[in-house]
PDB file of C-alpha atoms in Angstrom:
ATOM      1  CA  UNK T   1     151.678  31.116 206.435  1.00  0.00           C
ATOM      2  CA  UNK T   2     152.627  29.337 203.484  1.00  0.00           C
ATOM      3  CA  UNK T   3     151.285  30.592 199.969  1.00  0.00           C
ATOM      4  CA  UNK T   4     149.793  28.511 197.395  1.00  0.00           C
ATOM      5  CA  UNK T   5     149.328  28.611 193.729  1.00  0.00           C
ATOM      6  CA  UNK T   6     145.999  29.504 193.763  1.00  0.00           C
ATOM      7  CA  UNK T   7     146.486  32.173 196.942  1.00  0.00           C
ATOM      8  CA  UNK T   8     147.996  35.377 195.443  1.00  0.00           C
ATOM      9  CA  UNK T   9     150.856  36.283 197.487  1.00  0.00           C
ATOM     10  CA  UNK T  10     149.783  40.496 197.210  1.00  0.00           C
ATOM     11  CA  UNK T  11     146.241  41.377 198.254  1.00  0.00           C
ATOM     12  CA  UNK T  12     144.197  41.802 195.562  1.00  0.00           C
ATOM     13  CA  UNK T  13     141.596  44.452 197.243  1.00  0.00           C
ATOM     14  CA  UNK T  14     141.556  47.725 195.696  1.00  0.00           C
ATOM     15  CA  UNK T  15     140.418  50.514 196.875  1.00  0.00           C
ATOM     16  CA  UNK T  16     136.649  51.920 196.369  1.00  0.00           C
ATOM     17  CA  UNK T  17     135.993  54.185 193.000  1.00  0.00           C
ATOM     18  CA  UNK T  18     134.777  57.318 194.724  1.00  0.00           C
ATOM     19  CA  UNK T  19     137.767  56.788 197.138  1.00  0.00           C
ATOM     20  CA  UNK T  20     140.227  57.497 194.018  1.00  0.00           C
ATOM     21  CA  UNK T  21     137.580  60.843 192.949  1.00  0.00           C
ATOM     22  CA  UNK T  22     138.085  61.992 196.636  1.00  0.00           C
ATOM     23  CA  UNK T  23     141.645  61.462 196.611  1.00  0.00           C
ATOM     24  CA  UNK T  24     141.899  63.640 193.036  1.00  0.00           C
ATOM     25  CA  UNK T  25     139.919  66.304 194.348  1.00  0.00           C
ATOM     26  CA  UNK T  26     142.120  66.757 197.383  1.00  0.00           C
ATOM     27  CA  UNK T  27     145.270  66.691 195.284  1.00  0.00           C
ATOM     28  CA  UNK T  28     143.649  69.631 193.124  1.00  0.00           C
ATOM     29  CA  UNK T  29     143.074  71.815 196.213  1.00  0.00           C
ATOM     30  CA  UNK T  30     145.243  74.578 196.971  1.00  0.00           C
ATOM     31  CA  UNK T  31     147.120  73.681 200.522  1.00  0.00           C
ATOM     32  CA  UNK T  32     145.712  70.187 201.060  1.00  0.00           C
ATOM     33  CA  UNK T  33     148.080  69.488 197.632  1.00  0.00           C
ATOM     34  CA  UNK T  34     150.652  70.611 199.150  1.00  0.00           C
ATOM     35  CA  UNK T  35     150.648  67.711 202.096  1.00  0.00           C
ATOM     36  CA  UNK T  36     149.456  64.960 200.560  1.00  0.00           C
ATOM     37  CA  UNK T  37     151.184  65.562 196.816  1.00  0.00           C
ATOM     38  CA  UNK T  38     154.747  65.049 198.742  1.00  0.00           C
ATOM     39  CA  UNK T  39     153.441  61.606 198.773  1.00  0.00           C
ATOM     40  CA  UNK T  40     150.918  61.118 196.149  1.00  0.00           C
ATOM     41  CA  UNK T  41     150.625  61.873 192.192  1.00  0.00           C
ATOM     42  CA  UNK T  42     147.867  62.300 190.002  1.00  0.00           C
ATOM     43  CA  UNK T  43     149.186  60.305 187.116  1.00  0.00           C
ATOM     44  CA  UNK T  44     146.992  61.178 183.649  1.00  0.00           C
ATOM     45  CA  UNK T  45     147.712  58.125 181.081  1.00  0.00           C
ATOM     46  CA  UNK T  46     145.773  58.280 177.459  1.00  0.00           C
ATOM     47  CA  UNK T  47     142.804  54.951 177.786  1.00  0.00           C
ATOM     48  CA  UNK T  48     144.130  52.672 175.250  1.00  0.00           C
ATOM     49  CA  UNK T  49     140.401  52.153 173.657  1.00  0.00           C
ATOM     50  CA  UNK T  50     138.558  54.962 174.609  1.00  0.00           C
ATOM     51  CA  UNK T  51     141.250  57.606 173.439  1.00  0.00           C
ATOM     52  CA  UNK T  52     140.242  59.402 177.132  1.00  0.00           C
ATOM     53  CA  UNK T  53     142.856  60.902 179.677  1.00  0.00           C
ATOM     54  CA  UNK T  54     142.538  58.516 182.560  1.00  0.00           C
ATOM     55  CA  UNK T  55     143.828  60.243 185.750  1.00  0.00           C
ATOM     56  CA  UNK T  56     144.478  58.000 189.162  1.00  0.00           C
ATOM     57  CA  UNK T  57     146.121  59.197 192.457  1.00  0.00           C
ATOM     58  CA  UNK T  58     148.815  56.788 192.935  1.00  0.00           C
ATOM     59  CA  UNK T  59     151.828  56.825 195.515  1.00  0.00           C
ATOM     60  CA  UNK T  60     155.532  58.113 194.169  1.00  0.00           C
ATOM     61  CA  UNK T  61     159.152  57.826 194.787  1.00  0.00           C
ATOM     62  CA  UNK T  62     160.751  60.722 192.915  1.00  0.00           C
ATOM     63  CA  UNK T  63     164.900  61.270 192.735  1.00  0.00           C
ATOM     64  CA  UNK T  64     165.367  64.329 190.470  1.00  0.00           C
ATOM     65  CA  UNK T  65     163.768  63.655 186.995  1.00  0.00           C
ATOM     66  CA  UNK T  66     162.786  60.122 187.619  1.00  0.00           C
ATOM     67  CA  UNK T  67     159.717  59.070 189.307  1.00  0.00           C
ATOM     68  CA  UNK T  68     158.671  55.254 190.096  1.00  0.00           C
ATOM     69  CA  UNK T  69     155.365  54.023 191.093  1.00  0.00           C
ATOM     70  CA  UNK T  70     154.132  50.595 191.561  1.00  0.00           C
ATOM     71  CA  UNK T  71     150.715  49.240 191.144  1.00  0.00           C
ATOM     72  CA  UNK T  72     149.259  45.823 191.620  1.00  0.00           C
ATOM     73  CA  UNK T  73     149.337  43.832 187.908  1.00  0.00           C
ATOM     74  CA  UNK T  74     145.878  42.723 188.649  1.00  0.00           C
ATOM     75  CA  UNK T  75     145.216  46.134 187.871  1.00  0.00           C
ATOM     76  CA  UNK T  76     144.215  46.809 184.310  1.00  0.00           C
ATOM     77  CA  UNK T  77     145.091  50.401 183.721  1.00  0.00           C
ATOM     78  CA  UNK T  78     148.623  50.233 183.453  1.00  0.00           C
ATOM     79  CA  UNK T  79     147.868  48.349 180.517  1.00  0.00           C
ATOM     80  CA  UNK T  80     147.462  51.988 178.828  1.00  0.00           C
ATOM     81  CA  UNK T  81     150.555  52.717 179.538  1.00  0.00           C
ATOM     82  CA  UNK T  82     151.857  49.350 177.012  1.00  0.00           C
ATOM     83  CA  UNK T  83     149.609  51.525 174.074  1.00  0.00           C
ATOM     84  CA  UNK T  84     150.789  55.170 174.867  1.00  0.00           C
ATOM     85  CA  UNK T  85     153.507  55.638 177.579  1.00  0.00           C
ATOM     86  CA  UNK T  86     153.326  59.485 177.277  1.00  0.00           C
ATOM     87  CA  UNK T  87     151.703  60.534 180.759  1.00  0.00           C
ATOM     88  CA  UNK T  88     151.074  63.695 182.418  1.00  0.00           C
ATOM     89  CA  UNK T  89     152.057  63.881 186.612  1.00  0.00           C
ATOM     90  CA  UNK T  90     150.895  66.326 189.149  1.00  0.00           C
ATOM     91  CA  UNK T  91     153.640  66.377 191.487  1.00  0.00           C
ATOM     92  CA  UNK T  92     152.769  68.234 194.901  1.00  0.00           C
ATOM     93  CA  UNK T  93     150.722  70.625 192.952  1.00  0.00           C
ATOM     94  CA  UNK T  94     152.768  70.901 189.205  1.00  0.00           C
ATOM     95  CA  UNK T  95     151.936  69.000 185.541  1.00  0.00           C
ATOM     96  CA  UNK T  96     154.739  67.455 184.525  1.00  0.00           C
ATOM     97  CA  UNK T  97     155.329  65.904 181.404  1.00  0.00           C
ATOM     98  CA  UNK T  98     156.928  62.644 181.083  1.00  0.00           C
ATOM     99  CA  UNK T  99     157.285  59.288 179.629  1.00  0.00           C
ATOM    100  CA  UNK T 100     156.500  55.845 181.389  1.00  0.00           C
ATOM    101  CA  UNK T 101     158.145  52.408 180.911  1.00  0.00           C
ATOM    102  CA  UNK T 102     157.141  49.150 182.639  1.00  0.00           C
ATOM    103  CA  UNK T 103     158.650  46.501 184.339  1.00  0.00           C
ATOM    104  CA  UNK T 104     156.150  43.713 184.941  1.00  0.00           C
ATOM    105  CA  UNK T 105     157.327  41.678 187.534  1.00  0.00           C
ATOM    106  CA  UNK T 106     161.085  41.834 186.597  1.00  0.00           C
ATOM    107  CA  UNK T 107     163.276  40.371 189.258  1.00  0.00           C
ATOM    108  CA  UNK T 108     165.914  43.145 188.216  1.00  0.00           C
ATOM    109  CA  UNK T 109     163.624  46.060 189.505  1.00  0.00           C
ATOM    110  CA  UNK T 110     163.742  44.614 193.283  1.00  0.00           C
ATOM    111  CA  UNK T 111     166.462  47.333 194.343  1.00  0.00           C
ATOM    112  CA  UNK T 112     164.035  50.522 193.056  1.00  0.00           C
ATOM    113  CA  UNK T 113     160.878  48.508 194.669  1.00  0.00           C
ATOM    114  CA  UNK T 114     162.918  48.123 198.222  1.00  0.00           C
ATOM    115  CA  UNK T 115     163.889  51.679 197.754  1.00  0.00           C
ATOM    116  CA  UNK T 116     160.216  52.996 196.887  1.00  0.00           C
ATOM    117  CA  UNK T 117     158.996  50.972 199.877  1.00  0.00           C
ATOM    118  CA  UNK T 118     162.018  52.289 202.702  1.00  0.00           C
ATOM    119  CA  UNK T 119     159.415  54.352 204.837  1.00  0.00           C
ATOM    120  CA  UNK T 120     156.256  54.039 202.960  1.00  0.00           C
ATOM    121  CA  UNK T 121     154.294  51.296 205.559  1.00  0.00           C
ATOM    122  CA  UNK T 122     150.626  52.245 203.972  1.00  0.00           C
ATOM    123  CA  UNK T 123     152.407  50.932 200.908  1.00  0.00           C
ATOM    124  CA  UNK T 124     154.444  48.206 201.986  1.00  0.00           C
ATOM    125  CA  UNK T 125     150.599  47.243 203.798  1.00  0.00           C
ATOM    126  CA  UNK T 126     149.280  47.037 200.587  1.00  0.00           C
ATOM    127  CA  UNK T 127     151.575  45.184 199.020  1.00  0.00           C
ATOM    128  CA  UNK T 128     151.449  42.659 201.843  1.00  0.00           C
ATOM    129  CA  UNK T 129     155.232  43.627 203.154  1.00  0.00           C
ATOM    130  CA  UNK T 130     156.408  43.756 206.339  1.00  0.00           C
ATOM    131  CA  UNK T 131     158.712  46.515 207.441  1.00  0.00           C
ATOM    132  CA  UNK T 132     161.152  46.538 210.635  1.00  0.00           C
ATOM    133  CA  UNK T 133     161.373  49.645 212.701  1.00  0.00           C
ATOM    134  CA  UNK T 134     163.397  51.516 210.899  1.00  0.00           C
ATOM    135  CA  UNK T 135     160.725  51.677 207.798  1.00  0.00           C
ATOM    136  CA  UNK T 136     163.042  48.684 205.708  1.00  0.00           C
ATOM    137  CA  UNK T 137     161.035  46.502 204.093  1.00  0.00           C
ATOM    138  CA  UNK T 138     161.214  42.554 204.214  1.00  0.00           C
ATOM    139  CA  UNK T 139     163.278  41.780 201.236  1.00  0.00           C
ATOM    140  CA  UNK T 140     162.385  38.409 200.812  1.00  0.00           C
ATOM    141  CA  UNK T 141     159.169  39.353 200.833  1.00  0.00           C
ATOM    142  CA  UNK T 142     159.210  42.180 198.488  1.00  0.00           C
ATOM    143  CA  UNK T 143     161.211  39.333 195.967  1.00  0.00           C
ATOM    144  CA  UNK T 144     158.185  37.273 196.610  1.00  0.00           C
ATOM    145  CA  UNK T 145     155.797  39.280 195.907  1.00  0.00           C
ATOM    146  CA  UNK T 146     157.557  41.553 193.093  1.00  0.00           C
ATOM    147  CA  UNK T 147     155.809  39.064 189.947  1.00  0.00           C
ATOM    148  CA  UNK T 148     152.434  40.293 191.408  1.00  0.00           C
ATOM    149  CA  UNK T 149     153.566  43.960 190.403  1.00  0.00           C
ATOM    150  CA  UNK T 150     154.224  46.791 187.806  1.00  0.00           C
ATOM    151  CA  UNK T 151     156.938  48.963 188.538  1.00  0.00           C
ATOM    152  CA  UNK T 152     156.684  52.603 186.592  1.00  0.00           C
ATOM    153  CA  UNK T 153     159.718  54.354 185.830  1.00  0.00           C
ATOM    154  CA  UNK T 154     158.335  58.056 184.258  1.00  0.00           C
ATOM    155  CA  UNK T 155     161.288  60.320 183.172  1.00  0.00           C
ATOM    156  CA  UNK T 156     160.207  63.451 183.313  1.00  0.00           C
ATOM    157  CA  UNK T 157     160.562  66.126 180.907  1.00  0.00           C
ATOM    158  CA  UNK T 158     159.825  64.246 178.051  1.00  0.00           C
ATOM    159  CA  UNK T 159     158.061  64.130 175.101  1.00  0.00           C
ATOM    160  CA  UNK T 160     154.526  63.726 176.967  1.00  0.00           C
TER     161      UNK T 160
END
């Protein structure tokens, strides 16, 4: 299938709102946090105009006191993160403090994208990737797609 300018080459569908407040709820309760936070985070960013803590379940990649997420740059909230990169992270049931910095479709961030993808098919799914049996993503098509995204690189620990 060949793309064109106007077709965008990562689906744009998000998921439904209460979807998200489900998905929150779960990763606050005791046990079913425990499964589904080895996976998931509930990432708390500051709303650049309201001043409100924003919190969204989003998927994570963590190797010791980095964590990288990647959302969809047709998505507006990581726009809060431009304002105010101090976040807070629930990680498999504990707050962590930390600070975020973006990388809006850098061609430079392809290695940590291919590595946060390596397993992850519901995300390489939703990012339109293809992954062989082994869980390795297309890399072509994760460099195709990669403009279409945010990478988030929190270090945690700090100031947050």
């Amino acid at each position: 299938m060949e793309m064109s300018e106007t077709t965008p080459a990562v689906p744009t569908a998000k998921p439904a709102s209460w979807m998200n407040a489900v998905m929150t709820a779960m990763l606050k309760t005791p046990g079913i946090q425990r499964f589904l936070g080895r996976a998931i985070a509930l990432l708390t960013v500051t709303g650049r105009r309201s001043g409100r803590a924003i919190t969204l379940p989003i998927s994570y990649e963590r190797d010791g006191d980095t964590v990288v997420m990647v959302t969809k740059r047709v998505r507006v909230w990581w726009r809060n993160l431009e304002a105010d990169p101090a976040v807070r992270l629930r990680l498999a049931g504990k707050e962590h403090p930390g600070t975020a910095a973006l990388a809006v479709g850098d061609p430079d961030t392809l290695p940590a994208f291919l590595d946060f993808l390596h397993g992850r098919k519901v995300d390489a799914r939703a990012y339109g990737i293809p992954m062989d049996r082994d869980g390795n993503p297309d890399p072509q098509r994760a460099a195709d797609v990669l403009p279409e995204l945010v990478i988030i690189t929190v270090a945690l620990g700090a100031a947050g």
